[in-house]
Coordinates of C-alpha atoms in Angstrom, one line a residue:
Chain C
X1 CA -42.6 167.2 40.2
X2 CA -43.6 169.3 37.1
X3 CA -42.8 168.3 33.6
X4 CA -39.1 169.0 32.6
X5 CA -38.9 171.4 29.6
X6 CA -35.8 170.5 27.6
X7 CA -34.6 172.9 25.0
X8 CA -32.3 170.6 23.0
X9 CA -29.4 171.4 20.8
X10 CA -27.1 168.8 19.1
X11 CA -24.9 166.1 20.5
X12 CA -25.4 163.2 23.0
X13 CA -26.1 165.3 26.1
X14 CA -29.8 166.2 25.6
X15 CA -30.8 162.6 24.9
X16 CA -28.9 161.5 28.0
X17 CA -30.6 164.1 30.1
X18 CA -34.1 163.2 28.7
X19 CA -33.6 159.5 29.3
X20 CA -32.1 160.0 32.8
X21 CA -35.0 162.3 33.8
X22 CA -37.5 159.8 32.4
X23 CA -35.8 156.9 34.2
X24 CA -36.2 158.9 37.4
X25 CA -39.9 158.9 36.8
X26 CA -40.3 162.4 35.4
X27 CA -42.3 163.7 32.4
X28 CA -40.1 165.4 29.7
X29 CA -41.2 167.7 26.9
X30 CA -38.5 168.5 24.3
X31 CA -38.1 171.6 22.2
X32 CA -35.4 170.7 19.6
X33 CA -33.8 173.8 18.1
X34 CA -34.0 173.8 14.3
X35 CA -30.6 174.2 12.8
X36 CA -28.7 172.8 15.8
X37 CA -30.1 169.3 16.1
X38 CA -30.1 166.4 13.6
X39 CA -30.6 163.5 15.9
X40 CA -34.0 161.7 15.8
X41 CA -34.2 160.5 19.4
X42 CA -36.7 163.3 20.1
X43 CA -39.4 161.2 18.4
X44 CA -39.3 159.0 21.6
X45 CA -40.6 162.1 23.6
X46 CA -43.4 164.6 23.2
X47 CA -41.7 167.4 21.4
X48 CA -42.1 170.5 19.2
X49 CA -39.4 172.0 16.9
X50 CA -38.7 175.7 17.1
X51 CA -35.9 178.1 16.0
X52 CA -33.8 179.9 18.6
X53 CA -35.5 183.1 17.2
X54 CA -38.9 182.0 18.4
X55 CA -38.7 182.5 22.2
X56 CA -42.5 183.3 22.3
X57 CA -43.4 180.0 20.7
X58 CA -40.9 178.0 22.8
X59 CA -42.3 179.4 26.0
X60 CA -45.9 178.9 24.8
X61 CA -45.1 175.2 24.0
X62 CA -43.4 174.6 27.3
X63 CA -46.2 176.1 29.3
X64 CA -48.8 174.1 27.3
X65 CA -46.9 171.0 28.1
X66 CA -47.1 171.8 31.8
X67 CA -43.4 172.4 32.2
X68 CA -42.5 174.3 35.3
X69 CA -38.7 173.9 34.9
X70 CA -36.6 174.5 31.8
X71 CA -33.2 173.3 30.8
X72 CA -31.1 174.1 27.7
X73 CA -28.8 171.3 26.8
X74 CA -26.6 170.4 23.8
X75 CA -24.6 172.3 21.2
X76 CA -26.3 175.4 19.8
X77 CA -24.7 176.9 16.7
X78 CA -24.3 180.6 16.9
X79 CA -27.2 181.5 14.6
X80 CA -27.0 183.4 11.4
X81 CA -29.5 186.1 12.4
X82 CA -30.2 187.0 8.8
X83 CA -31.5 183.4 8.1
X84 CA -33.3 182.7 11.4
X85 CA -37.0 182.2 11.7
X86 CA -38.3 184.8 14.1
X87 CA -41.6 185.2 16.1
X88 CA -42.8 188.5 17.5
X89 CA -40.9 188.1 20.7
X90 CA -37.9 187.1 18.8
X91 CA -38.0 190.3 16.7
X92 CA -38.4 192.4 19.9
X93 CA -35.5 190.7 21.6
X94 CA -33.2 190.4 18.5
X95 CA -31.0 193.5 19.2
X96 CA -30.3 192.1 22.7
X97 CA -29.7 188.6 21.4
X98 CA -27.3 189.9 18.7
X99 CA -25.4 191.9 21.4
X100 CA -25.3 188.8 23.6
X101 CA -24.1 186.6 20.6
X102 CA -21.2 189.0 20.0
X103 CA -20.0 188.5 23.6
X104 CA -19.6 184.8 22.9
X105 CA -21.6 181.6 22.8
X106 CA -22.1 181.5 26.6
X107 CA -23.7 184.9 26.7
X108 CA -26.1 183.8 24.0
X109 CA -27.1 180.7 25.9
X110 CA -27.5 182.6 29.1
X111 CA -29.7 185.1 27.2
X112 CA -32.0 182.3 25.9
X113 CA -32.4 180.8 29.4
X114 CA -33.0 184.3 30.8
X115 CA -36.0 184.8 28.6
X116 CA -37.6 181.7 29.9
X117 CA -36.9 182.8 33.5
X118 CA -38.5 186.2 32.8
X119 CA -41.7 184.2 31.8
X120 CA -41.9 182.4 35.1
X121 CA -40.2 179.1 34.1
X122 CA -37.5 178.0 36.6
X123 CA -34.1 177.4 34.9
X124 CA -32.5 174.2 36.2
X125 CA -29.1 172.7 35.7
X126 CA -28.4 169.3 34.2
X127 CA -27.2 168.4 37.7
X128 CA -30.7 169.1 39.1
X129 CA -32.6 167.6 36.2
X130 CA -30.4 164.5 35.8
X131 CA -28.1 164.1 38.9
X132 CA -27.2 160.6 37.8
X133 CA -25.0 162.2 35.1
X134 CA -22.8 164.3 37.4
X135 CA -19.2 163.1 37.8
X136 CA -18.3 161.9 41.3
X137 CA -15.0 161.9 43.0
X138 CA -12.5 159.2 42.2
X139 CA -11.8 156.9 39.2
X140 CA -14.7 155.4 37.3
X141 CA -13.0 152.3 36.1
X142 CA -10.2 150.1 37.5
X143 CA -7.4 152.3 36.4
X144 CA -6.4 155.2 38.7
X145 CA -4.1 158.2 38.0
X146 CA -0.6 157.8 39.4
X147 CA 1.4 160.3 41.4
X148 CA 3.1 161.4 38.2
X149 CA -0.2 162.4 36.7
X150 CA -1.2 164.7 39.6
X151 CA 1.0 167.6 38.5
X152 CA -0.2 167.4 34.9
X153 CA -3.8 167.3 36.1
X154 CA -3.2 170.4 38.2
X155 CA -1.5 172.2 35.3
X156 CA -4.2 171.3 32.8
X157 CA -6.9 172.6 35.2
X158 CA -5.0 175.9 35.5
X159 CA -4.7 176.3 31.7
X160 CA -8.4 175.5 31.2
X161 CA -9.6 177.8 34.0
X162 CA -7.4 180.6 32.7
X163 CA -8.7 180.2 29.2
X164 CA -12.2 179.7 30.3
X165 CA -12.1 183.1 32.0
X166 CA -11.6 184.5 28.5
X167 CA -14.5 182.4 27.2
X168 CA -12.0 180.5 24.9
X169 CA -12.5 176.8 25.6
X170 CA -13.1 174.0 28.1
X171 CA -10.3 171.5 27.5
X172 CA -6.6 171.1 27.4
X173 CA -4.0 168.3 27.3
X174 CA -0.8 168.5 29.4
X175 CA 2.0 165.9 29.2
X176 CA 4.8 166.0 31.7
X177 CA 4.5 169.7 32.2
X178 CA 4.1 170.7 28.6
X179 CA 0.8 171.9 27.3
X180 CA 0.2 169.9 24.1
X181 CA -3.2 171.2 22.9
X182 CA -5.8 173.7 23.9
X183 CA -9.4 173.9 22.8
X184 CA -10.9 176.9 21.2
X185 CA -13.7 176.9 18.6
X186 CA -12.8 173.5 17.0
X187 CA -14.2 171.5 19.9
X188 CA -12.7 168.7 22.0
X189 CA -12.6 166.0 19.3
X190 CA -10.5 168.0 16.9
X191 CA -8.3 169.3 19.8
X192 CA -7.6 165.7 20.8
X193 CA -7.0 164.5 17.3
X194 CA -4.1 166.8 16.7
X195 CA -2.1 165.3 19.6
X196 CA -1.4 162.5 17.1
X197 CA 0.3 165.0 14.7
X198 CA 2.9 166.0 17.3
X199 CA 6.3 164.4 17.3
X200 CA 6.5 161.2 19.4
X201 CA 9.0 162.7 21.9
X202 CA 6.2 165.0 23.2
X203 CA 3.4 162.6 23.5
X204 CA 2.3 159.1 24.4
X205 CA 2.8 156.0 22.2
X206 CA 1.1 152.7 21.9
X207 CA 3.8 151.3 24.2
X208 CA 3.7 154.1 26.8
X209 CA 0.6 156.1 27.4
X210 CA 1.3 159.7 28.4
X211 CA -0.6 163.0 29.0
X212 CA -3.9 164.0 30.6
X213 CA -7.0 165.5 29.1
X214 CA -8.8 167.9 31.5
X215 CA -12.3 169.3 30.8
X216 CA -13.6 172.0 33.1
X217 CA -16.4 174.5 33.4
X218 CA -15.5 178.0 32.3
X219 CA -15.5 180.4 35.3
X220 CA -17.8 182.7 33.2
X221 CA -20.3 179.8 32.8
X222 CA -22.9 178.7 35.3
X223 CA -23.7 175.0 35.6
X224 CA -27.1 175.7 34.2
X225 CA -26.0 175.9 30.6
X226 CA -22.7 174.2 29.8
X227 CA -21.1 171.7 32.1
X228 CA -18.3 169.9 30.3
X229 CA -19.2 166.4 29.1
X230 CA -17.3 163.2 28.9
X231 CA -18.7 160.2 27.0
X232 CA -17.6 156.9 25.5
X233 CA -16.4 158.7 22.4
X234 CA -14.2 161.0 24.5
X235 CA -12.6 158.0 26.0
X236 CA -12.0 156.5 22.6
X237 CA -10.6 159.7 21.2
X238 CA -8.2 160.1 24.2
X239 CA -7.1 156.5 23.8
X240 CA -6.5 157.0 20.0
X241 CA -3.8 159.6 20.8
X242 CA -2.3 157.5 23.6
X243 CA -3.3 159.6 26.6
X244 CA -2.9 158.2 30.1
X245 CA -6.2 159.5 31.2
X246 CA -9.0 162.0 31.5
X247 CA -9.8 164.2 34.6
X248 CA -12.8 166.4 35.3
X249 CA -13.9 168.3 38.4
X250 CA -16.1 166.2 40.6
X251 CA -19.6 167.7 40.9
X252 CA -19.0 170.0 37.9
X253 CA -18.8 167.8 34.9
X254 CA -21.1 165.2 33.3
X255 CA -20.4 161.6 32.4
X256 CA -23.0 160.6 29.8
X257 CA -23.1 156.8 30.6
X258 CA -21.0 156.0 33.6
X259 CA -21.1 152.2 33.2
X260 CA -20.2 152.4 29.5
X261 CA -17.4 155.0 30.1
X262 CA -15.9 152.8 32.9
X263 CA -15.9 149.7 30.7
X264 CA -14.4 151.5 27.7
X265 CA -11.7 153.1 29.9
X266 CA -10.8 149.7 31.3
X267 CA -10.8 148.1 27.9
X268 CA -8.5 150.8 26.4
X269 CA -6.2 151.2 29.4
X270 CA -6.7 154.7 30.6
X271 CA -8.2 156.4 33.6
X272 CA -11.3 158.6 33.9
X273 CA -11.4 160.4 37.2
X274 CA -13.2 163.1 39.1
X275 CA -11.0 165.3 41.2
X276 CA -11.5 168.3 43.6
X277 CA -9.0 170.8 42.3
Chain Z
X1 CA 32.4 194.6 17.1
X2 CA 33.2 191.0 18.1
X3 CA 32.1 188.0 16.1
X4 CA 28.5 187.0 16.7
X5 CA 28.2 183.4 18.0
X6 CA 24.9 182.0 16.7
X7 CA 23.6 178.8 18.3
X8 CA 21.2 177.8 15.6
X9 CA 18.0 175.6 15.8
X10 CA 15.6 174.9 13.0
X11 CA 13.4 177.2 10.9
X12 CA 14.0 180.4 8.9
X13 CA 15.0 182.6 11.8
X14 CA 18.7 181.7 12.4
X15 CA 19.5 182.1 8.7
X16 CA 17.7 185.5 8.6
X17 CA 19.7 186.6 11.7
X18 CA 23.0 185.4 10.3
X19 CA 22.4 187.1 6.9
X20 CA 21.2 190.4 8.5
X21 CA 24.2 190.5 10.8
X22 CA 26.6 189.8 7.9
X23 CA 24.8 192.4 5.8
X24 CA 25.5 194.9 8.6
X25 CA 29.2 194.1 8.3
X26 CA 29.6 191.6 11.2
X27 CA 31.5 188.3 11.4
X28 CA 29.2 185.4 12.2
X29 CA 30.1 181.9 13.6
X30 CA 27.3 179.4 13.7
X31 CA 26.9 176.4 16.0
X32 CA 24.0 174.4 14.4
X33 CA 22.4 172.1 17.0
X34 CA 22.3 168.5 15.9
X35 CA 18.8 167.0 16.0
X36 CA 17.2 170.4 15.7
X37 CA 18.5 171.7 12.3
X38 CA 18.2 170.2 8.9
X39 CA 18.8 173.3 6.7
X40 CA 22.0 173.6 4.8
X41 CA 22.4 177.4 4.8
X42 CA 25.1 177.0 7.5
X43 CA 27.6 176.0 4.9
X44 CA 27.6 179.7 3.8
X45 CA 29.1 180.5 7.2
X46 CA 32.0 179.3 9.4
X47 CA 30.3 176.7 11.6
X48 CA 30.6 173.6 13.8
X49 CA 27.8 171.2 14.7
X50 CA 27.2 170.2 18.3
X51 CA 24.5 168.6 20.4
X52 CA 22.7 170.6 23.0
X53 CA 24.3 168.2 25.5
X54 CA 27.8 169.6 24.7
X55 CA 27.9 173.0 26.3
X56 CA 31.6 172.6 26.9
X57 CA 32.4 172.1 23.3
X58 CA 29.9 174.8 22.2
X59 CA 31.6 177.4 24.4
X60 CA 35.1 176.3 23.3
X61 CA 34.1 176.6 19.6
X62 CA 32.5 180.0 20.1
X63 CA 35.6 181.3 22.0
X64 CA 38.0 179.9 19.4
X65 CA 36.0 181.8 16.7
X66 CA 36.5 185.0 18.7
X67 CA 32.8 185.4 19.5
X68 CA 32.2 187.8 22.4
X69 CA 28.4 187.7 22.0
X70 CA 26.1 184.7 21.7
X71 CA 22.6 184.3 20.5
X72 CA 20.4 181.2 20.4
X73 CA 17.9 181.4 17.6
X74 CA 15.5 178.9 15.9
X75 CA 13.4 176.0 17.0
X76 CA 15.1 173.6 19.5
X77 CA 13.4 170.2 20.1
X78 CA 13.0 169.3 23.7
X79 CA 15.9 166.7 23.6
X80 CA 15.6 163.1 24.5
X81 CA 18.2 163.1 27.3
X82 CA 18.7 159.4 27.0
X83 CA 19.8 159.7 23.3
X84 CA 21.7 162.9 23.6
X85 CA 25.5 163.2 22.9
X86 CA 27.0 164.6 26.1
X87 CA 30.4 166.2 26.9
X88 CA 31.8 166.5 30.4
X89 CA 30.2 169.8 31.2
X90 CA 26.9 168.4 29.8
X91 CA 27.0 165.5 32.1
X92 CA 27.8 167.8 35.1
X93 CA 24.9 170.1 34.2
X94 CA 22.4 167.4 33.0
X95 CA 20.4 167.2 36.3
X96 CA 19.8 171.0 36.1
X97 CA 19.0 170.8 32.4
X98 CA 16.5 168.1 32.9
X99 CA 14.8 170.0 35.7
X100 CA 14.7 173.1 33.4
X101 CA 13.3 171.0 30.5
X102 CA 10.5 169.8 32.8
X103 CA 9.5 173.4 33.4
X104 CA 8.9 174.0 29.7
X105 CA 10.9 174.8 26.5
X106 CA 11.5 178.3 27.6
X107 CA 13.2 177.3 30.8
X108 CA 15.5 175.0 28.8
X109 CA 16.5 177.7 26.3
X110 CA 17.1 180.1 29.2
X111 CA 19.3 177.5 30.8
X112 CA 21.5 177.0 27.7
X113 CA 21.9 180.7 27.3
X114 CA 22.7 181.0 31.0
X115 CA 25.6 178.5 30.7
X116 CA 27.2 180.7 28.0
X117 CA 26.8 183.8 30.2
X118 CA 28.5 182.0 33.0
X119 CA 31.5 181.5 30.7
X120 CA 31.8 185.2 30.0
X121 CA 30.0 185.3 26.7
X122 CA 27.4 188.1 26.5
X123 CA 24.0 186.9 25.6
X124 CA 22.3 189.3 23.0
X125 CA 18.8 189.3 21.6
X126 CA 17.9 189.1 18.0
X127 CA 16.9 192.7 18.3
X128 CA 20.5 193.6 19.2
X129 CA 22.1 191.2 16.7
X130 CA 19.8 192.0 13.8
X131 CA 17.8 195.1 14.5
X132 CA 16.6 195.2 10.9
X133 CA 14.3 192.2 11.6
X134 CA 12.3 193.9 14.5
X135 CA 8.7 194.8 13.7
X136 CA 8.0 198.6 13.7
X137 CA 4.8 200.4 14.4
X138 CA 2.1 200.5 11.7
X139 CA 1.2 198.4 8.7
X140 CA 3.9 196.9 6.5
X141 CA 2.0 196.9 3.2
X142 CA -0.7 199.1 1.7
X143 CA -3.6 197.4 3.7
X144 CA -4.3 198.7 7.2
X145 CA -6.6 197.2 9.9
X146 CA -10.0 198.8 10.1
X147 CA -11.7 200.1 13.3
X148 CA -13.7 196.7 13.4
X149 CA -10.4 194.8 13.7
X150 CA -9.1 196.8 16.7
X151 CA -11.3 194.9 19.2
X152 CA -10.3 191.5 17.8
X153 CA -6.6 192.5 18.0
X154 CA -7.0 193.6 21.6
X155 CA -8.8 190.4 22.5
X156 CA -6.2 188.2 20.8
X157 CA -3.4 189.9 22.6
X158 CA -5.2 189.3 25.9
X159 CA -5.6 185.6 25.1
X160 CA -2.0 185.2 24.0
X161 CA -0.6 187.0 27.0
X162 CA -2.7 185.0 29.3
X163 CA -1.7 181.7 27.7
X164 CA 1.9 182.8 27.5
X165 CA 2.0 183.4 31.2
X166 CA 1.3 179.7 31.5
X167 CA 4.1 178.9 28.9
X168 CA 1.4 177.5 26.5
X169 CA 1.8 179.3 23.2
X170 CA 2.5 182.5 21.4
X171 CA -0.5 182.9 19.0
X172 CA -4.2 183.0 18.7
X173 CA -6.9 183.9 16.2
X174 CA -10.0 186.0 17.1
X175 CA -12.8 186.7 14.8
X176 CA -15.5 189.2 15.8
X177 CA -15.1 188.5 19.5
X178 CA -14.9 184.7 19.3
X179 CA -11.5 183.0 19.8
X180 CA -11.2 180.5 16.9
X181 CA -7.9 178.9 17.5
X182 CA -5.2 178.9 20.2
X183 CA -1.6 177.7 19.7
X184 CA 0.0 175.1 22.0
X185 CA 2.6 172.5 21.0
X186 CA 1.4 172.2 17.4
X187 CA 2.9 175.5 16.3
X188 CA 1.5 178.4 14.4
X189 CA 1.1 176.7 11.0
X190 CA -1.1 173.9 12.3
X191 CA -3.0 176.3 14.5
X192 CA -3.8 178.5 11.5
X193 CA -4.7 175.5 9.2
X194 CA -7.5 174.3 11.4
X195 CA -9.4 177.6 11.0
X196 CA -10.3 176.2 7.6
X197 CA -12.1 173.2 9.3
X198 CA -14.4 175.5 11.3
X199 CA -17.9 176.1 9.9
X200 CA -18.1 179.1 7.6
X201 CA -20.4 181.2 9.9
X202 CA -17.5 181.5 12.3
X203 CA -14.7 182.5 10.0
X204 CA -13.7 184.4 6.9
X205 CA -14.4 183.2 3.3
X206 CA -12.9 184.0 -0.1
X207 CA -15.6 186.7 -0.5
X208 CA -15.1 188.2 3.0
X209 CA -11.9 188.0 4.9
X210 CA -12.4 187.9 8.7
X211 CA -10.4 187.4 11.8
X212 CA -7.0 188.4 13.1
X213 CA -3.9 186.4 14.0
X214 CA -1.9 187.8 16.8
X215 CA 1.6 186.5 17.8
X216 CA 3.2 187.9 20.9
X217 CA 6.1 187.2 23.3
X218 CA 5.2 185.1 26.4
X219 CA 5.5 187.2 29.6
X220 CA 7.7 184.4 30.9
X221 CA 10.1 184.8 28.0
X222 CA 12.8 187.4 27.5
X223 CA 13.5 188.8 24.1
X224 CA 16.9 187.1 24.1
X225 CA 15.5 183.6 23.2
X226 CA 12.1 183.6 21.6
X227 CA 10.5 186.7 20.0
X228 CA 7.6 185.6 17.8
X229 CA 8.3 185.5 14.1
X230 CA 6.2 186.4 11.1
X231 CA 7.5 185.5 7.6
X232 CA 6.2 185.2 4.1
X233 CA 4.8 181.7 4.9
X234 CA 2.9 183.1 7.8
X235 CA 1.2 185.6 5.5
X236 CA 0.4 182.8 3.0
X237 CA -1.0 180.5 5.8
X238 CA -3.2 183.4 7.2
X239 CA -4.5 184.2 3.7
X240 CA -5.3 180.5 3.0
X241 CA -7.8 180.5 5.9
X242 CA -9.2 184.0 4.8
X243 CA -8.0 186.0 7.8
X244 CA -8.3 189.8 7.5
X245 CA -4.8 190.3 8.9
X246 CA -1.9 189.7 11.3
X247 CA -0.8 191.8 14.2
X248 CA 2.3 191.7 16.3
X249 CA 3.7 194.0 19.1
X250 CA 5.9 196.7 17.6
X251 CA 9.4 196.3 19.0
X252 CA 8.7 192.8 20.3
X253 CA 8.3 190.6 17.2
X254 CA 10.4 189.8 14.2
X255 CA 9.5 190.1 10.5
X256 CA 11.9 187.9 8.6
X257 CA 11.9 189.8 5.3
X258 CA 10.0 193.0 5.5
X259 CA 9.9 193.8 1.8
X260 CA 8.8 190.3 0.9
X261 CA 6.2 190.2 3.7
X262 CA 4.7 193.6 2.6
X263 CA 4.5 192.5 -1.0
X264 CA 2.9 189.2 -0.2
X265 CA 0.3 190.8 2.1
X266 CA -0.6 193.3 -0.6
X267 CA -0.9 190.6 -3.2
X268 CA -3.1 188.4 -1.0
X269 CA -5.2 191.2 0.4
X270 CA -4.5 191.2 4.2
X271 CA -2.8 193.5 6.6
X272 CA 0.4 192.9 8.6
X273 CA 0.7 195.5 11.4
X274 CA 2.8 196.3 14.4
X275 CA 0.8 197.8 17.3
X276 CA 1.5 199.1 20.8
X277 CA -1.0 197.2 23.0

């Protein structure tokens, strides 16, 4: 198998991908995107920093490393084009990139991956590069959703899919039929945190956990660039606002460290489950 | 014209309705709902407190006051049925009320209004009871939306209508194509406040106001129970996170004090406009 070229933004995902691919015996070459990544795990891998405005240099580095497949993973800030470092190819493609950025973050990510594909690199999904991270069907820990949670899970999937079609967000919390919180630009952590500000009659309490977090792929996204991610911190954040559990679509979401997520879910008393909606 | 029976929840709306109706020369009788209202303006009007679990007593009080028309206005907390004060009619109707409450707040409000209609009271909308509060077409103050805001206004209406169809919320903020914030159970004030937590590249700044708040009726709602409301505080909250303006649907939203809202919008440098989407 050729070297995996990993264009890495911020957050835990790119590291998990790199480590899972290496654990499966594969060479990994990382291009951390300047401005989007602050983690220092990349020093464990051969790597070369570039700005998102340097597609020419990114592709050259990936090819020099023998990468036949490329994957973009992690959070990429919508760049300030006026401050971005540009190479010749970047200048040439800038008008198209700015047009893509105006259509939303997804369009920009698809654009960056598209440039690599035009240069003969094969774009792969996280599921292909690191299948160990993909959510399976059923509960991860010992706690399983009850019959009373099924309706909330269905409703939350409906909200997230509907919003996703408008490129708004990937996550929502529903509690006994009422949509408590919906993600837009603030991200899942902030979206979860505000559940705690709602009055107690609407949400769970330490004595009685209620409500379900659902994270799902936007219908406008393909699995290559932005599968939803659940990690240990997601479990802690959901527990902190007394949710009953977390549901994702089996086969279409990533669990960053399944053993650790299962253990933390058991310890904190909530379910983490993969469903087929 | 018969006396207006006003079943009043919390917030500024019921008072504005009562005062506008009285200013138009009409008698007003108020039933403040215990548990949902803390304001003391009701002492300016003939009134009688009741719980939402006492439809029999509410209807009796309204009829005794000579009310031929009834309007439910203001925020009503989803009641804790186990703690609610119930009259005979309330006990009889409780199973239906609980089923309605499970379908969302709107279903519960429609249910309460429906009980009054069954008893021969005519349900009227705020637009009928206090037409002076309904948003007209065009800008209220001196500042008008620019051509660059039109696309954001359209997108925000699309997000709100889509969410509204799922009974999620009434408001969203869009800034140059990106949906920044979407309202669920937290309400418009909290939804607006978190714009300020987003990174500066996504939102407006003191030097450059950006982004538009749209509030719109849910497609599942009828105008009788829950038109979206903009008041002076909405203008202040939007200005505090550096939005360029606020848009509502002309004829389908309420402006609580048009002169004060226009003056505050002019002072803070943003537009408040009614559009025909």
